[in-house]
Amino acid sequence: MQALNLPAAFEAQMQQQLGPDYPAFAAALATPPPVSIRLNPRKPGVDTAGLLPVPWCETGFYLPERPVFTLDPLFQAGAYYVQEASSMLLAEAVRQTVGRQKAYDGQRPLKALDLCAAPGGKSTLLASTLPPYSVLVCNEVIRSRVPVLRENIDKWGYANVVVSHHDPEDFAPLAGFFDLVMIDAPCSGEGLFRKDPKAVGEWSPEHVTLCAARQGRILAHSAPLVTEDGWLIYSTCTYNDAENGQAMQWLSDHGFKNHPLDLPADSGNAWGVTERVFGDNVGYQCYPHRVQGEGFFISVFRKTASAAVPVAKTRGFKSARLVHHKQVGTLKPYLRNADEFSFWQKPNDEILAVPIALEKELVMVDGALRSKGFGIEMGLFKGPDFLPNHALALSTELASNLPGVDLTRDEALHYFKKENLVLPNAPRGWLLARYEGLPLGWMKNLGNRTNNYLPKDWRIRMEIPEF
Ligand SMILES: C[S@@+](CC[C@H](N)C(=O)[O-])C[C@H]1O[C@@H](n2cnc3c(N)ncnc32)[C@H](O)[C@@H]1O
């Protein structure tokens, strides 16, 4: 790997920040970035024998080299997410904060917001790490980035996740609603220089100033959303004090108290994560010469100021009405624990399954946000026929006894090319395409041919090599 052509002002900043460690840091930037994945605990199937674990995340593993992920049906099925290892430190932050709050167990759903969510790395981690009875709202402000977030959330397959597309200020009606707000802020991206050399070209001191100001605006809109005693986690992929230090200071000046994490310690701590102290605040920085990962920063705060107590304005969903009971009989066999769900029809006739335990919280989110999707997208009635949705096939709530066909790797990849497979011995009607037991999507066997119902935007475009 070639040494990066770093901007002089960045080099000077890092020399000052790292002192004698700077040459090791610069040398690490000239080495290939480690490749890591995080497993979906609800979609087992990845063989981790011989893989090195990511020390701070029990579902994280390093791969010896970078495969072509697109050509792995397990990746397409949502069995794992490709995530840079340092950012998995969020798992430990969650474990040490909301994860310890036993009071939430089954009592009152925990409400979490991932405000800057696309493409969904932190969101999928949160979905798997938060206590089981949680509502997780994953928001992305940039319209063109919402589809990739939606796709990654659908693949992950959790029924408690809402995907929304809003500006942070649109969340104002949900003031005081969230027990946890995650701000993985848009930043100068210094920590990604090795993985994404394009980020080097985008860096300038002016861009850092712009990012810091944008983060200030995001924090100002986020702070009121946290309930009293609730948590706010701030993270970036930069080393820049003008962003990280300033954001922490803003939080401690506006009703939040910094919460140090308890990381395995020696003088520099056994994981290699560096504690960075800014006045009374402490944050945690990953540097590529000290950890197997990129430059990630994380800091945890708890709200001490009082917060508005949100009240429900409506009793039912604004954007959906209950499904006719005659149709419920068709829908229930698709779900493992169907009695735990209620079924709702949207104005465009699409049907949602909503976890009954989370209904009250989801009604409040539905009332406050215009642009969002929640629950499991079940599908659509067309006359007497029911057309199941792709998201239902990927849902971890899908019943396990539905008719399906186990595909070979080659067949699975042709399924993902959206080709119509020839399956002479398969039963007629709707079938799940499966790979190593994991559902991939729907097919309909008409006898002389099998139609492929993979959404066309999900089709893989690369050529499939001969195996
Ligand atoms: C660091 S990325 C998020 C990465 C994501 N959390 C993950 O782990 O995959 C920051 C996100 O903030 C979004 N963003 C940009 N400007 C924003 C703003 N003014 N308010 C909120 N989000 C913004 C970007 O579109 C981007 O998706």
XYZ file of C-alpha atoms and ligand atoms in Angstrom:
494
model
C 0.000 0.000 0.000
C 1.266 3.479 -0.919
C 1.894 6.123 1.727
C -0.908 8.694 1.809
C -0.250 12.230 0.686
C -1.421 13.905 3.889
C -2.198 17.648 4.082
C 0.590 19.507 5.923
C -1.883 21.107 8.365
C -3.250 17.658 9.276
C 0.273 16.291 9.807
C 1.116 19.218 12.075
C -2.092 18.703 14.054
C -1.379 14.996 14.562
C 2.275 15.588 15.455
C 1.070 17.902 18.184
C -1.634 15.459 19.332
C 0.556 12.338 19.319
C 4.050 13.676 20.035
C 6.576 10.796 19.927
C 3.858 8.397 18.724
C 3.397 10.280 15.473
C 5.828 8.192 13.316
C 4.027 4.980 14.379
C 0.685 6.576 13.475
C 1.966 7.715 10.061
C 3.448 4.243 9.425
C 0.106 2.592 10.300
C -1.636 4.783 7.722
C 0.603 3.215 5.075
C -0.548 -0.339 5.927
C -3.715 -2.002 4.560
C -6.833 -1.404 6.695
C -8.017 -4.465 8.634
C -11.257 -6.049 7.415
C -13.914 -6.859 9.990
C -17.484 -8.057 10.147
C -20.133 -8.046 12.863
C -22.476 -11.019 13.065
C -26.237 -10.845 13.263
C -27.010 -12.889 16.407
C -30.486 -13.704 15.039
C -29.149 -15.080 11.737
C -26.516 -17.657 12.599
C -24.537 -19.314 9.828
C -21.115 -17.654 9.554
C -18.260 -19.985 10.427
C -15.960 -18.008 12.719
C -13.470 -20.845 13.365
C -9.967 -19.426 13.168
C -11.123 -15.785 12.976
C -9.644 -13.263 15.408
C -12.294 -11.620 17.608
C -12.701 -7.855 17.908
C -11.853 -7.409 21.631
C -14.667 -4.943 22.457
C -17.547 -6.516 20.590
C -18.481 -10.157 21.089
C -20.044 -10.432 17.618
C -17.122 -8.724 15.824
C -14.426 -10.666 13.924
C -11.464 -9.808 11.713
C -11.130 -11.481 8.320
C -7.655 -12.377 7.032
C -8.425 -10.655 3.722
C -11.243 -8.769 1.998
C -13.524 -11.126 0.063
C -16.031 -9.920 -2.552
C -18.893 -9.510 -0.070
C -21.455 -9.008 -2.845
C -20.845 -12.605 -3.906
C -21.569 -14.053 -0.461
C -25.248 -15.088 -0.079
C -24.822 -15.009 3.733
C -23.960 -11.307 3.464
C -26.994 -10.734 1.225
C -29.162 -12.605 3.747
C -28.108 -10.254 6.573
C -26.052 -12.807 8.511
C -23.379 -10.132 9.065
C -22.579 -6.475 8.466
C -19.210 -5.324 7.181
C -18.104 -2.820 9.792
C -14.842 -1.176 10.626
C -13.737 -2.630 14.012
C -13.107 0.581 16.002
C -16.695 1.731 15.567
C -17.877 -1.500 17.229
C -16.687 0.115 20.492
C -20.257 1.418 20.595
C -21.295 -2.081 21.734
C -19.298 -1.603 24.945
C -20.696 1.900 25.481
C -24.243 0.520 25.188
C -23.432 -2.389 27.480
C -22.138 0.036 30.135
C -25.094 2.422 29.904
C -28.612 1.400 28.851
C -27.585 -2.273 28.841
C -27.209 -2.095 32.618
C -30.632 -0.583 33.199
C -32.526 -3.616 34.354
C -35.565 -1.448 35.057
C -36.351 -1.564 31.364
C -36.757 -5.358 31.243
C -40.253 -5.886 29.949
C -41.514 -2.955 32.021
C -41.376 -0.079 29.657
C -39.800 -0.245 26.221
C -36.539 1.602 25.903
C -36.641 4.257 23.190
C -33.503 4.926 21.191
C -32.763 7.253 18.299
C -29.855 6.919 15.879
C -30.083 10.386 14.384
C -27.369 10.173 11.699
C -27.920 6.581 10.667
C -27.054 5.815 7.022
C -25.745 3.396 5.884
C -26.742 1.636 9.111
C -23.583 0.334 10.804
C -24.395 1.770 14.240
C -28.114 1.111 13.736
C -27.668 -2.611 13.156
C -25.280 -2.754 16.100
C -27.810 -0.944 18.301
C -30.638 -3.212 17.112
C -28.652 -6.242 18.279
C -27.288 -4.696 21.497
C -30.221 -2.820 23.014
C -32.466 -4.632 25.489
C -35.033 -6.762 23.614
C -38.027 -4.514 24.347
C -36.713 -1.388 22.650
C -37.914 0.892 19.899
C -35.050 2.056 17.707
C -35.625 4.987 15.342
C -32.950 5.175 12.642
C -32.957 8.507 10.870
C -31.149 9.825 7.831
C -31.499 13.402 6.624
C -29.992 12.953 3.139
C -32.649 11.487 0.865
C -30.253 9.625 -1.438
C -28.806 7.757 1.579
C -32.153 6.495 2.895
C -32.500 3.488 0.510
C -29.198 1.947 1.606
C -30.211 2.416 5.248
C -33.609 0.825 4.541
C -31.938 -2.091 2.753
C -29.468 -2.740 5.579
C -32.218 -2.538 8.200
C -34.442 -4.893 6.200
C -31.576 -7.369 5.851
C -30.880 -7.211 9.589
C -34.519 -8.209 10.058
C -35.583 -6.671 13.400
C -39.256 -5.744 13.886
C -38.627 -2.986 16.444
C -36.813 -0.611 14.075
C -38.266 2.544 12.519
C -36.486 4.094 9.527
C -37.126 7.810 9.097
C -36.009 10.569 6.776
C -36.001 13.900 8.613
C -33.946 16.898 9.494
C -32.887 16.790 13.196
C -35.135 19.780 13.942
C -38.222 17.823 12.808
C -37.868 15.663 15.921
C -38.925 18.570 18.193
C -42.372 17.000 18.916
C -40.477 14.052 20.464
C -38.727 16.210 23.101
C -38.004 14.135 26.228
C -39.041 10.907 24.496
C -35.751 9.033 24.054
C -33.765 7.085 26.650
C -30.790 7.050 24.297
C -29.836 9.360 21.450
C -26.899 8.320 19.314
C -25.164 11.044 17.317
C -22.660 9.477 14.929
C -21.926 12.905 13.580
C -21.002 13.884 10.030
C -17.359 14.926 10.526
C -14.070 15.720 8.799
C -13.393 11.967 8.450
C -9.716 12.090 9.461
C -10.003 8.611 10.946
C -10.968 7.169 7.568
C -7.963 8.411 5.574
C -6.419 4.919 5.341
C -9.656 3.146 4.417
C -10.961 5.857 2.114
C -8.131 7.932 0.618
C -10.798 10.157 -1.032
C -11.409 11.600 2.455
C -7.860 13.028 2.386
C -8.735 15.160 -0.641
C -11.874 16.491 1.060
C -10.016 17.578 4.210
C -9.147 21.216 4.887
C -9.090 23.396 8.027
C -12.151 25.208 6.601
C -14.001 21.900 6.243
C -13.191 21.053 9.888
C -14.689 24.398 10.981
C -17.791 23.708 8.911
C -18.162 20.208 10.389
C -17.787 21.534 13.950
C -20.511 24.145 13.336
C -22.823 21.523 11.799
C -22.275 19.231 14.768
C -23.174 22.119 17.085
C -26.505 22.508 15.265
C -27.179 18.761 15.395
C -26.444 18.645 19.153
C -28.681 21.640 19.801
C -31.600 19.827 18.144
C -30.772 16.478 19.808
C -30.263 17.543 23.418
C -33.979 18.257 24.106
C -34.957 14.827 22.752
C -33.241 12.971 25.619
C -35.334 12.175 28.682
C -34.080 13.185 32.144
C -31.377 10.670 33.193
C -31.285 9.454 29.596
C -28.126 8.964 27.567
C -26.528 10.709 24.627
C -23.662 9.019 22.819
C -21.576 11.195 20.546
C -19.161 9.652 18.078
C -17.152 10.621 15.022
C -14.496 9.132 12.793
C -12.100 12.003 13.356
C -9.218 12.927 15.694
C -10.046 16.603 15.496
C -10.307 18.434 18.828
C -12.196 21.284 17.168
C -14.998 18.790 16.557
C -14.783 16.215 19.374
C -13.606 18.536 22.159
C -16.038 21.289 21.245
C -19.009 18.908 21.054
C -18.218 17.477 24.494
C -17.893 20.945 25.954
C -21.229 21.949 24.415
C -22.936 18.956 26.023
C -21.499 19.586 29.473
C -22.569 23.237 29.176
C -26.134 22.229 28.261
C -27.425 19.891 30.951
C -25.366 16.726 30.344
C -22.757 15.044 32.508
C -19.895 13.128 30.968
C -19.932 9.401 31.803
C -16.499 7.721 31.740
C -16.404 4.166 30.449
C -14.720 1.372 32.325
C -12.340 -0.101 29.731
C -9.851 -2.919 30.476
C -7.004 -0.945 31.933
C -3.312 -0.777 32.016
C -1.447 2.479 31.568
C -2.773 2.896 28.057
C -5.524 0.241 28.528
C -5.350 -3.326 27.295
C -7.523 -2.768 24.237
C -5.271 0.003 23.012
C -8.087 2.568 23.100
C -6.736 5.984 24.124
C -8.472 8.028 26.796
C -8.604 11.687 25.801
C -9.363 14.225 28.497
C -10.820 17.620 27.649
C -11.381 19.578 30.886
C -13.906 17.568 32.912
C -14.830 15.369 29.962
C -13.319 12.154 28.759
C -13.689 10.597 25.338
C -12.167 7.481 23.783
C -10.098 7.569 20.635
C -9.014 4.667 18.497
C -5.777 5.272 16.589
C -4.708 2.853 13.841
C -1.253 2.346 15.354
C -2.756 1.253 18.690
C -5.816 -0.809 17.670
C -6.712 -3.025 14.722
C -9.110 -0.489 13.278
C -9.564 3.052 12.039
C -9.758 6.404 13.816
C -12.994 6.374 15.792
C -13.951 8.668 18.693
C -16.733 8.056 21.214
C -17.957 9.797 24.323
C -20.956 9.146 26.570
C -23.144 11.680 28.376
C -26.089 11.488 30.733
C -28.762 14.144 30.914
C -28.983 15.849 34.270
C -31.302 18.675 33.219
C -35.024 18.152 33.485
C -36.806 17.275 30.265
C -40.253 17.657 28.794
C -42.491 14.632 29.421
C -44.031 13.695 26.105
C -47.726 12.869 25.994
C -49.495 10.751 23.412
C -51.796 12.870 21.250
C -53.532 10.028 19.444
C -54.492 6.499 20.409
C -54.137 4.762 17.059
C -51.693 5.076 14.184
C -52.181 8.212 12.102
C -50.811 6.561 9.015
C -52.504 3.132 9.133
C -55.786 1.449 10.089
C -56.383 -2.003 11.539
C -56.535 -4.823 8.992
C -59.902 -6.514 8.482
C -60.065 -9.595 10.754
C -60.779 -11.863 7.756
C -57.346 -10.996 6.336
C -55.545 -11.533 9.643
C -56.001 -15.293 9.192
C -53.931 -15.128 5.990
C -51.214 -13.027 7.613
C -50.626 -14.873 10.874
C -49.041 -18.059 9.453
C -46.177 -15.929 8.091
C -44.963 -15.025 11.594
C -43.334 -17.120 14.293
C -45.079 -15.418 17.219
C -48.077 -14.009 15.372
C -50.062 -13.354 18.555
C -47.453 -10.786 19.585
C -48.297 -8.615 16.556
C -51.171 -6.412 15.406
C -51.773 -5.893 11.683
C -52.265 -2.499 10.057
C -53.017 -1.307 6.549
C -51.383 1.816 5.146
C -53.187 4.180 2.727
C -51.289 2.502 -0.144
C -52.778 -0.846 1.054
C -49.446 -2.270 2.210
C -49.756 -4.219 5.429
C -47.592 -3.833 8.512
C -47.127 -6.132 11.469
C -46.456 -4.144 14.629
C -45.142 -5.644 17.904
C -48.060 -5.130 20.322
C -45.623 -4.506 23.206
C -44.240 -1.462 21.357
C -47.491 -0.105 19.943
C -47.866 2.819 22.328
C -44.352 4.111 21.606
C -44.699 3.549 17.857
C -47.989 5.474 17.819
C -46.127 8.463 19.296
C -43.354 8.224 16.708
C -45.958 7.857 13.963
C -47.803 10.950 15.181
C -44.637 13.053 15.292
C -42.791 12.061 12.106
C -44.181 12.268 8.602
C -41.564 10.340 6.677
C -40.963 6.958 8.246
C -41.533 3.209 8.005
C -42.096 0.953 11.016
C -43.018 -2.626 11.871
C -42.610 -5.550 9.492
C -43.659 -4.799 5.902
C -45.833 -7.861 5.377
C -47.036 -7.344 1.788
C -50.211 -6.585 -0.105
C -53.572 -8.219 -0.848
C -54.333 -8.330 -4.587
C -57.884 -9.643 -4.697
C -57.833 -12.966 -2.829
C -54.051 -13.311 -3.287
C -51.473 -12.106 -0.799
C -48.159 -10.851 -2.224
C -45.518 -11.120 0.513
C -42.999 -8.286 0.823
C -39.235 -8.824 0.511
C -38.710 -7.352 3.997
C -40.962 -10.085 5.410
C -38.709 -12.771 3.898
C -35.720 -11.195 5.675
C -37.484 -10.632 8.976
C -36.175 -12.627 11.918
C -39.857 -12.987 12.920
C -40.659 -15.047 9.820
C -42.236 -18.460 10.528
C -39.815 -21.339 9.977
C -42.294 -23.760 8.372
C -43.054 -21.888 5.136
C -42.493 -23.691 1.833
C -39.102 -22.953 0.361
C -36.169 -24.208 -1.644
C -32.583 -24.529 -0.434
C -30.345 -23.086 -3.115
C -26.716 -23.828 -3.832
C -24.324 -20.885 -3.667
C -24.401 -20.611 -7.453
C -28.212 -20.694 -7.576
C -28.396 -18.138 -4.755
C -26.170 -15.744 -6.680
C -28.311 -16.168 -9.794
C -31.314 -15.442 -7.567
C -29.576 -12.187 -6.570
C -29.033 -11.412 -10.285
C -32.859 -11.547 -10.373
C -32.858 -14.431 -12.804
C -35.776 -16.847 -12.923
C -34.435 -20.169 -11.653
C -35.490 -23.532 -13.061
C -36.651 -25.658 -10.119
C -38.373 -28.734 -11.588
C -39.001 -30.476 -8.257
C -40.158 -27.479 -6.237
C -43.770 -27.177 -5.023
C -46.078 -24.716 -6.821
C -46.908 -21.261 -5.426
C -44.976 -18.873 -3.193
C -41.590 -20.200 -2.116
C -38.807 -18.846 0.018
C -35.399 -18.877 -1.607
C -33.051 -20.058 1.161
C -29.311 -20.441 1.500
C -27.833 -22.492 4.342
C -31.191 -22.203 6.086
C -31.408 -18.391 5.834
C -34.231 -16.850 3.770
C -33.072 -14.698 0.862
C -36.384 -13.602 -0.698
C -39.488 -14.827 -2.492
C -40.078 -16.779 -5.673
C -43.341 -17.978 -7.212
C -43.313 -21.339 -8.907
C -45.827 -21.452 -11.757
C -44.871 -24.975 -12.882
C -43.244 -24.132 -16.211
C -41.180 -21.322 -14.665
C -40.328 -19.699 -11.329
C -40.739 -15.935 -11.030
C -38.125 -14.094 -8.989
C -39.538 -11.425 -6.621
C -36.254 -9.875 -5.526
C -36.782 -6.043 -5.586
C -35.079 -4.813 -8.741
C -32.976 -2.234 -6.857
C -31.447 -5.052 -4.804
C -30.207 -6.929 -7.856
C -26.437 -7.498 -7.905
C -24.944 -6.027 -11.038
C -21.506 -7.618 -11.095
C -20.755 -10.696 -13.171
C -20.828 -13.974 -11.278
C -17.534 -15.811 -11.727
C -17.554 -19.567 -12.506
C -16.898 -21.559 -9.338
C -20.772 9.292 10.054
S -22.134 9.189 9.002
C -23.146 8.027 9.780
C -22.687 6.611 9.683
C -23.664 5.643 10.302
N -24.028 6.028 11.649
C -23.143 4.218 10.325
O -22.622 3.789 11.349
O -23.279 3.545 9.302
C -22.992 10.668 9.311
C -24.382 10.752 8.732
O -24.935 12.040 9.045
C -25.689 12.498 7.967
N -25.783 13.975 8.019
C -25.172 14.882 7.233
N -25.547 16.140 7.582
C -26.404 16.011 8.613
C -27.146 16.937 9.388
N -27.056 18.239 9.182
N -27.958 16.441 10.334
C -28.048 15.115 10.558
N -27.365 14.198 9.856
C -26.551 14.629 8.899
C -24.931 11.989 6.759
O -25.765 11.907 5.647
C -24.437 10.633 7.226
O -25.337 9.629 6.852
